[in-house]
XYZ file of C-alpha atoms in Angstrom:
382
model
C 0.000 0.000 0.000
C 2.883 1.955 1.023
C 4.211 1.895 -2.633
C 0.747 2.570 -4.348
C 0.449 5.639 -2.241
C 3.894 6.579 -3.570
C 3.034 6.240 -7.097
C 0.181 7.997 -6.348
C 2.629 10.957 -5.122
C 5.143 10.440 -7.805
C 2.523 11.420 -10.785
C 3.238 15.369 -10.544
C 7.253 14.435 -10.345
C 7.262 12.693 -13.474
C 5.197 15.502 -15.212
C 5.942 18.516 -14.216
C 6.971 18.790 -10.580
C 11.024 19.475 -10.984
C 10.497 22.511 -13.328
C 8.047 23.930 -10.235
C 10.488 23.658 -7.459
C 13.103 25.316 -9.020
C 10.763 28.151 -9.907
C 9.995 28.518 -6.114
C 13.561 27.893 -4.550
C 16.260 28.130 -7.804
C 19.045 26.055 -6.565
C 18.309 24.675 -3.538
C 14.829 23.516 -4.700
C 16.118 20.177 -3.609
C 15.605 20.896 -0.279
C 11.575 21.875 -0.385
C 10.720 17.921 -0.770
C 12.887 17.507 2.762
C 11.299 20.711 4.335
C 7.251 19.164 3.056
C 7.995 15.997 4.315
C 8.944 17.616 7.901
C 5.556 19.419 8.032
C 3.756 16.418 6.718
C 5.216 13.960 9.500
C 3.241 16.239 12.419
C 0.180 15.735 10.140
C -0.091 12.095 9.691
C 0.925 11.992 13.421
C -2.461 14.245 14.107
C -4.354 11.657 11.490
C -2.892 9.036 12.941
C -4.230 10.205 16.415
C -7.349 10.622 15.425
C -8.048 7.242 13.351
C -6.744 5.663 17.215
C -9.633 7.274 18.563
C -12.247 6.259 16.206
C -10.787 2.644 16.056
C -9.564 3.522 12.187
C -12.888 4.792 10.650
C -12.894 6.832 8.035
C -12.708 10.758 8.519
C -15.960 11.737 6.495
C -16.901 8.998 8.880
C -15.618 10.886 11.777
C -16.873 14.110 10.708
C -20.132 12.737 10.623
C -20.051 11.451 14.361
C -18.755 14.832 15.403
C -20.838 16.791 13.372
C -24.062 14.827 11.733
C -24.545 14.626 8.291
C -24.188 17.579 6.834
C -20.470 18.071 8.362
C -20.129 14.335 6.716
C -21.517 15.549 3.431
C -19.360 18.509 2.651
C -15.803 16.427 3.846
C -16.323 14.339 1.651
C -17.387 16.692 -1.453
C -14.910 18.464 -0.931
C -12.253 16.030 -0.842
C -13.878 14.405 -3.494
C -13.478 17.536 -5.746
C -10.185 18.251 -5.231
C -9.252 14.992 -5.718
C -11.002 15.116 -8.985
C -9.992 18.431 -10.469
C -6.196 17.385 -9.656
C -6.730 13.545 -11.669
C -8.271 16.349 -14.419
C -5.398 18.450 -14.869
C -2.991 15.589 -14.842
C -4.664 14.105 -17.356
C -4.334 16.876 -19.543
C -1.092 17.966 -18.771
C -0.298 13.554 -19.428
C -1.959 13.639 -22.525
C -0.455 16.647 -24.142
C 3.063 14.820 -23.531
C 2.001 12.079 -25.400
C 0.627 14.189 -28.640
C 4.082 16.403 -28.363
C 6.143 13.136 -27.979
C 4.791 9.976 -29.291
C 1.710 10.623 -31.577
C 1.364 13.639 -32.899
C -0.843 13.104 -35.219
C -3.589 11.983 -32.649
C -5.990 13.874 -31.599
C -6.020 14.625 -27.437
C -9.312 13.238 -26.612
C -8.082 9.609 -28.200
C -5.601 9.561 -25.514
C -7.198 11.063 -22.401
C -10.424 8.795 -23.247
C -7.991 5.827 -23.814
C -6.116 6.815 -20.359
C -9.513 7.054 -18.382
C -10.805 4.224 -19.643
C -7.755 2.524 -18.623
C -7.577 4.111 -15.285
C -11.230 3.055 -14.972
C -10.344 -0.642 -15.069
C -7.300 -0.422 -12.909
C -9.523 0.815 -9.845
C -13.397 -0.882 -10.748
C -11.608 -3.952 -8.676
C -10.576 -1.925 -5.784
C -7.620 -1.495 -3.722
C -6.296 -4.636 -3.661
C -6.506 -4.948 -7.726
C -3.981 -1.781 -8.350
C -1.674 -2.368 -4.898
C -1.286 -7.041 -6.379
C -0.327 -4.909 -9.770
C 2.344 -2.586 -8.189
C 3.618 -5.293 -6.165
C 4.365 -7.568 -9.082
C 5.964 -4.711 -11.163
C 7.611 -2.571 -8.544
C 11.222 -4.510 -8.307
C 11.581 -4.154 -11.989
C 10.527 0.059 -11.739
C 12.583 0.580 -8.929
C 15.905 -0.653 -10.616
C 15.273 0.692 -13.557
C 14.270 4.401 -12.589
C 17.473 4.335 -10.143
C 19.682 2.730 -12.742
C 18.301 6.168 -15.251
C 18.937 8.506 -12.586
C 22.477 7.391 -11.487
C 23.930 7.370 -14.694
C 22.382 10.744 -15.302
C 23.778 11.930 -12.282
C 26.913 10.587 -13.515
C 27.324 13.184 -16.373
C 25.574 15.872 -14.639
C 27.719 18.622 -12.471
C 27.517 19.258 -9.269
C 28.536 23.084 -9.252
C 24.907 22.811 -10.284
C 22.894 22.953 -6.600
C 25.233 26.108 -5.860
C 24.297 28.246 -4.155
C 23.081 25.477 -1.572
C 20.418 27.881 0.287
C 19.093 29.023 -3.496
C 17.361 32.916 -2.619
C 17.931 32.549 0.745
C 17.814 30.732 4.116
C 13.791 32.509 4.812
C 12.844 32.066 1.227
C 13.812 28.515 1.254
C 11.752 27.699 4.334
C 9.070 29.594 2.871
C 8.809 27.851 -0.262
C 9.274 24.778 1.443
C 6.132 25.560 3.462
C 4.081 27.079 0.635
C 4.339 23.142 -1.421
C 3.857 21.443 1.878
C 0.921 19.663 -0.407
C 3.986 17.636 -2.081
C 2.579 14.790 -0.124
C -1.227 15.148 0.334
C -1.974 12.077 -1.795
C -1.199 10.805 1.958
C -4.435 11.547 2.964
C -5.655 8.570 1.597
C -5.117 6.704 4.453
C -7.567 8.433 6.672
C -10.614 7.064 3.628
C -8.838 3.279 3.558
C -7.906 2.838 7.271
C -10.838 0.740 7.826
C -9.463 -1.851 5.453
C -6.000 -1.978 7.716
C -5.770 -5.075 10.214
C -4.725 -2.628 13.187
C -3.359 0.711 13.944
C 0.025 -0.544 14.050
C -0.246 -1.620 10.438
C -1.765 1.673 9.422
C 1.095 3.638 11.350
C 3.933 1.583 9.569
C 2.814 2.166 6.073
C 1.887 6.223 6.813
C 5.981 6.292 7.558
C 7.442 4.055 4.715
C 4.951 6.024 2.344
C 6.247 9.254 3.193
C 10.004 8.051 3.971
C 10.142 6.108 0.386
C 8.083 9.280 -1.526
C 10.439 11.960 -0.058
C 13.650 9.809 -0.608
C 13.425 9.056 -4.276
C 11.828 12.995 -4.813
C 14.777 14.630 -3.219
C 17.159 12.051 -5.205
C 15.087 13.039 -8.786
C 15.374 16.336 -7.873
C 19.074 16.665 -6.794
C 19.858 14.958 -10.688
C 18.201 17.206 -12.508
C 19.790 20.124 -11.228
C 22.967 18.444 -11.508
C 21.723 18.005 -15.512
C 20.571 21.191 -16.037
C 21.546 24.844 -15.159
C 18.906 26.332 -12.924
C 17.665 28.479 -15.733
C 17.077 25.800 -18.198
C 15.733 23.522 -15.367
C 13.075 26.282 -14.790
C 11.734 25.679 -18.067
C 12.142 22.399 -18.692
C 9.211 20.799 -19.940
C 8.410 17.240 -18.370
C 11.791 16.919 -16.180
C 12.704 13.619 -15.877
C 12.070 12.480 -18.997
C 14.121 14.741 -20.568
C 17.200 13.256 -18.003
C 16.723 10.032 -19.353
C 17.350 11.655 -23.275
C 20.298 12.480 -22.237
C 21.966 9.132 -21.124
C 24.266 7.491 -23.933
C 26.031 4.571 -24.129
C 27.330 3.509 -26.918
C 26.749 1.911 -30.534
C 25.307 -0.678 -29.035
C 23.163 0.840 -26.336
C 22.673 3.920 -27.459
C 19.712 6.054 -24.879
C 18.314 4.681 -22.076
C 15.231 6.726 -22.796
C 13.018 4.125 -24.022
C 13.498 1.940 -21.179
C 12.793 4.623 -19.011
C 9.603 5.614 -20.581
C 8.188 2.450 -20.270
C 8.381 2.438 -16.163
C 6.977 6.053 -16.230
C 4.031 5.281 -17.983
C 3.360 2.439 -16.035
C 3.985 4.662 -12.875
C 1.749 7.351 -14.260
C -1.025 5.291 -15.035
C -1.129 3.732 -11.742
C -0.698 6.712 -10.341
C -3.487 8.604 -12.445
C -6.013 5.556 -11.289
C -5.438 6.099 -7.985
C -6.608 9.561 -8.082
C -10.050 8.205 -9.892
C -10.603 6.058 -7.063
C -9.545 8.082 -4.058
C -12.250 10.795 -5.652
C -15.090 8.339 -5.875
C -14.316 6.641 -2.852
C -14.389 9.862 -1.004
C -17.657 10.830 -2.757
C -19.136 7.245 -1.479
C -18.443 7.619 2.192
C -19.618 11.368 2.359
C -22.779 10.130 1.124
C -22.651 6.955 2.783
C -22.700 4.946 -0.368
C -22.605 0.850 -0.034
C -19.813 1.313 -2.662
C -17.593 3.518 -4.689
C -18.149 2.028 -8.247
C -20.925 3.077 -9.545
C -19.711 6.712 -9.026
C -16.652 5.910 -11.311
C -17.821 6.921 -14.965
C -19.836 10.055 -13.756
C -16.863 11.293 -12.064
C -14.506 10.761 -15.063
C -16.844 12.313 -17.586
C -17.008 15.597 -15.397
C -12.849 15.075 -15.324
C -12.618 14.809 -18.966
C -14.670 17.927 -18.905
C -12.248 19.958 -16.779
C -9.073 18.683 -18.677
C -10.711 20.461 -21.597
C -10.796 23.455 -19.664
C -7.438 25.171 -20.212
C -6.697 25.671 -23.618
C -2.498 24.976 -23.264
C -0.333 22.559 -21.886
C 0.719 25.884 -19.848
C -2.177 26.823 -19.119
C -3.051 23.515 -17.590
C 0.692 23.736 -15.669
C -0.213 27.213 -13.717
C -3.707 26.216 -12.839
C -2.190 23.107 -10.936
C 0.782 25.040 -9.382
C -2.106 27.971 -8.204
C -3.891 25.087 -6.872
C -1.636 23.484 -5.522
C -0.377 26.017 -3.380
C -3.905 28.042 -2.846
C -5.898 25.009 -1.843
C -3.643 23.018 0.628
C -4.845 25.648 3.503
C -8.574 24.248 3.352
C -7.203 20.921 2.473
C -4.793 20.676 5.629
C -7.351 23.126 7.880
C -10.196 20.559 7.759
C -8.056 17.990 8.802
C -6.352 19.987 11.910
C -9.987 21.391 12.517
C -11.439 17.919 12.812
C -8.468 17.243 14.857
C -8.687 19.618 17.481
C -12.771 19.106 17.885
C -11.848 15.826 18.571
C -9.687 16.793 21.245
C -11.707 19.042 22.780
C -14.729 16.990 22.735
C -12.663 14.368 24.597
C -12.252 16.636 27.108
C -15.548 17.224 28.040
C -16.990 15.462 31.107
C -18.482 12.410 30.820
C -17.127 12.260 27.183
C -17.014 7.855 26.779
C -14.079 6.598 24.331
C -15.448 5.553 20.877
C -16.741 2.229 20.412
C -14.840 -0.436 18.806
C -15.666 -0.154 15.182
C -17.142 -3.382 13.578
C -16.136 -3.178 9.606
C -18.495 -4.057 6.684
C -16.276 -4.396 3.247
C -18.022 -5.063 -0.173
C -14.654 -6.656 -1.561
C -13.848 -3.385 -3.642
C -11.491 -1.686 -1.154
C -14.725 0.303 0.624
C -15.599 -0.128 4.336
C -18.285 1.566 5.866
C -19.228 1.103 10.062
C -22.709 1.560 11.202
C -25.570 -0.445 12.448
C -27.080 -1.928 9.522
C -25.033 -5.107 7.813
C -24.469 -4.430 3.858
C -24.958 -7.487 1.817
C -21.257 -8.208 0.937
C -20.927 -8.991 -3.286
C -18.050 -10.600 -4.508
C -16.526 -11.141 -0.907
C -13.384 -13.146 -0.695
C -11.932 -15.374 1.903
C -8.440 -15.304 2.941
């Protein structure tokens, strides 16, 4: 799960993330994935904290027992949304790198249709389907994204990443705060918690998410400032693809590119299908849905919708970055809010410790508590 969740992450480093950092901190951009992942360890601490309390339901679950239904209702729209207008713009941003690169000739809703119908069958299956996929596959990425990136770093210069505190020691921290959202894809452990044996479980893969995510972002980062000089790297279009172009060998062997575009794909596409899913299963438990498929299609129509929205590949790039930055306050603020209600509500005399929470699952990766039993579908025994 740990992995999936990082894949998940990895989707805005392989399109246009790189480019973005060094347009907020020039040379020591390197450092804002270390400085997010700081921040983000006192949140999943808080999450954690509070999934404890409510013996690992869900937080639109949560919400709902602290504040009814309606409190419920609008966590989970909103998450819901801003899951799906970030899947949107990826898409588009994904798609235009595949008309500029690989087909040309094709026109862009042929490949975003082909993509979300695609991402669509990675995620009808659930959970389980997309993290059995990664598991089989992820040896193979692994060694061949670090086997890109070292020899890349190889030919790349170091004098690079100097000056090492980029505009400044304030600015730095600053920026460092202001993409904090690096890592919210995170969050998707407070909607899936319910399908984790026990909090210790849920803890451990929180951690290697974020330590695995933050370790291979810093290390993508750090070579492709070595490649590039920090004015080119701030207008690089899709990053790390372009450090894989420029990898020779020999006669032989001559790029390492087409290797390398195989594993991003694959990374991307898992990636991209996780952000279908984590929309509709957010949508399902705010509503308190029996399940998350049939909320699937709708959701990716109104997502092919919004790709269509900007009308450039640059356009699409500053509406994410503005988003990115603009929306992580409400994002991270419902959270902390939740959070300290919690706490305070706890505090109140005769306040009794939740209830142990008795799980319903439908075999799809959804679980839902509550009174009434859901007739399972599908349900497998392990």
């Amino acid at each position: 799960m740990a992995i999936v969740i990082s894949a998940f992450i990895h989707v805005k480093a392989f399109l246009v993330l790189p480019r973005t950092l060094c347009q907020f901190a020039g040379t020591a951009a390197w450092l804002l994935p270390l400085i997010a992942a700081f921040v983000n360890v006192l949140v999943l601490l808080a999450l954690a904290s509070l999934l404890r309390d409510y013996s690992r339901r869900s937080l639109p679950d949560i919400a709902g027992s602290l504040g009814g239904k309606p409190a419920q209702f609008l966590f989970g729209f909103f998450y819901s949304g801003y899951f799906l207008i970030f899947y949107a713009l990826q898409l588009r941003i994904f798609g235009e790198f595949v008309l500029s690169t690989f087909l040309p000739e094709t026109p862009l809703g042929v490949v975003l249709i082909s993509m979300v119908l695609l991402n669509l069958y990675l995620c009808y299956e659930g959970l389980e389907n997309v993290s059995r996929t990664m598991m089989i596959l992820f040896p193979f990425l692994l060694v061949i994204y670090l086997f890109a990136l070292t020899s890349a770093a190889a030919i790349g210069t170091f004098d690079h990443l100097s000056p090492w505190l980029g505009y400044g020691l304030m600015h730095t921290l600053g920026a460092g705060l202001a993409v904090t959202s690096l890592y919210n894809q995170l969050f998707l452990y407070g909607f899936i918690a319910p399908l984790f044996r026990g909090q210790r479980q849920l803890h451990r893969s929180m951690m290697v998410a974020l330590g695995f995510a933050a370790a291979v972002m810093i290390f993508s980062q750090i070579v492709f400032q070595m490649s590039f000089t920090i004015r080119a790297a701030q207008q690089m279009g899709f990053p790390l693809y372009q450090i894989a172009r420029l990898v020779q060998f020999g006669t032989f062997f001559q790029r390492i590119d087409p290797l390398f575009i195989f594993i991003w794909l694959i990374i991307i596409t898992i990636g991209l299908a996780m952000g279908i899913y984590t929309s509709a299963l957010v949508l399902a438990q705010g509503i308190k849905a029996p399940d998350f498929r049939p909320y699937l299609f709708p959701l990716a129509v109104i997502a092919l919708c919004i790709a269509y929205v900007p009308q450039r590949t640059v356009d699409a790039t500053a509406i994410n970055d503005r988003l990115a930055v603009w929306l992580q306050v409400p994002f991270y603020g419902a959270l902390i809010a939740l959070f300290i209600w919690n706490r305070l509500l706890h505090r109140l005399p005769g306040r009794k410790k939740a209830a142990p929470l008795r799980l319903s699952d439908n075999g799809s990766g959804t679980a839902f508590s509550g009174q009434k039993k859901i007739k399972l579908r599908n349900r497998r025994s392990h």
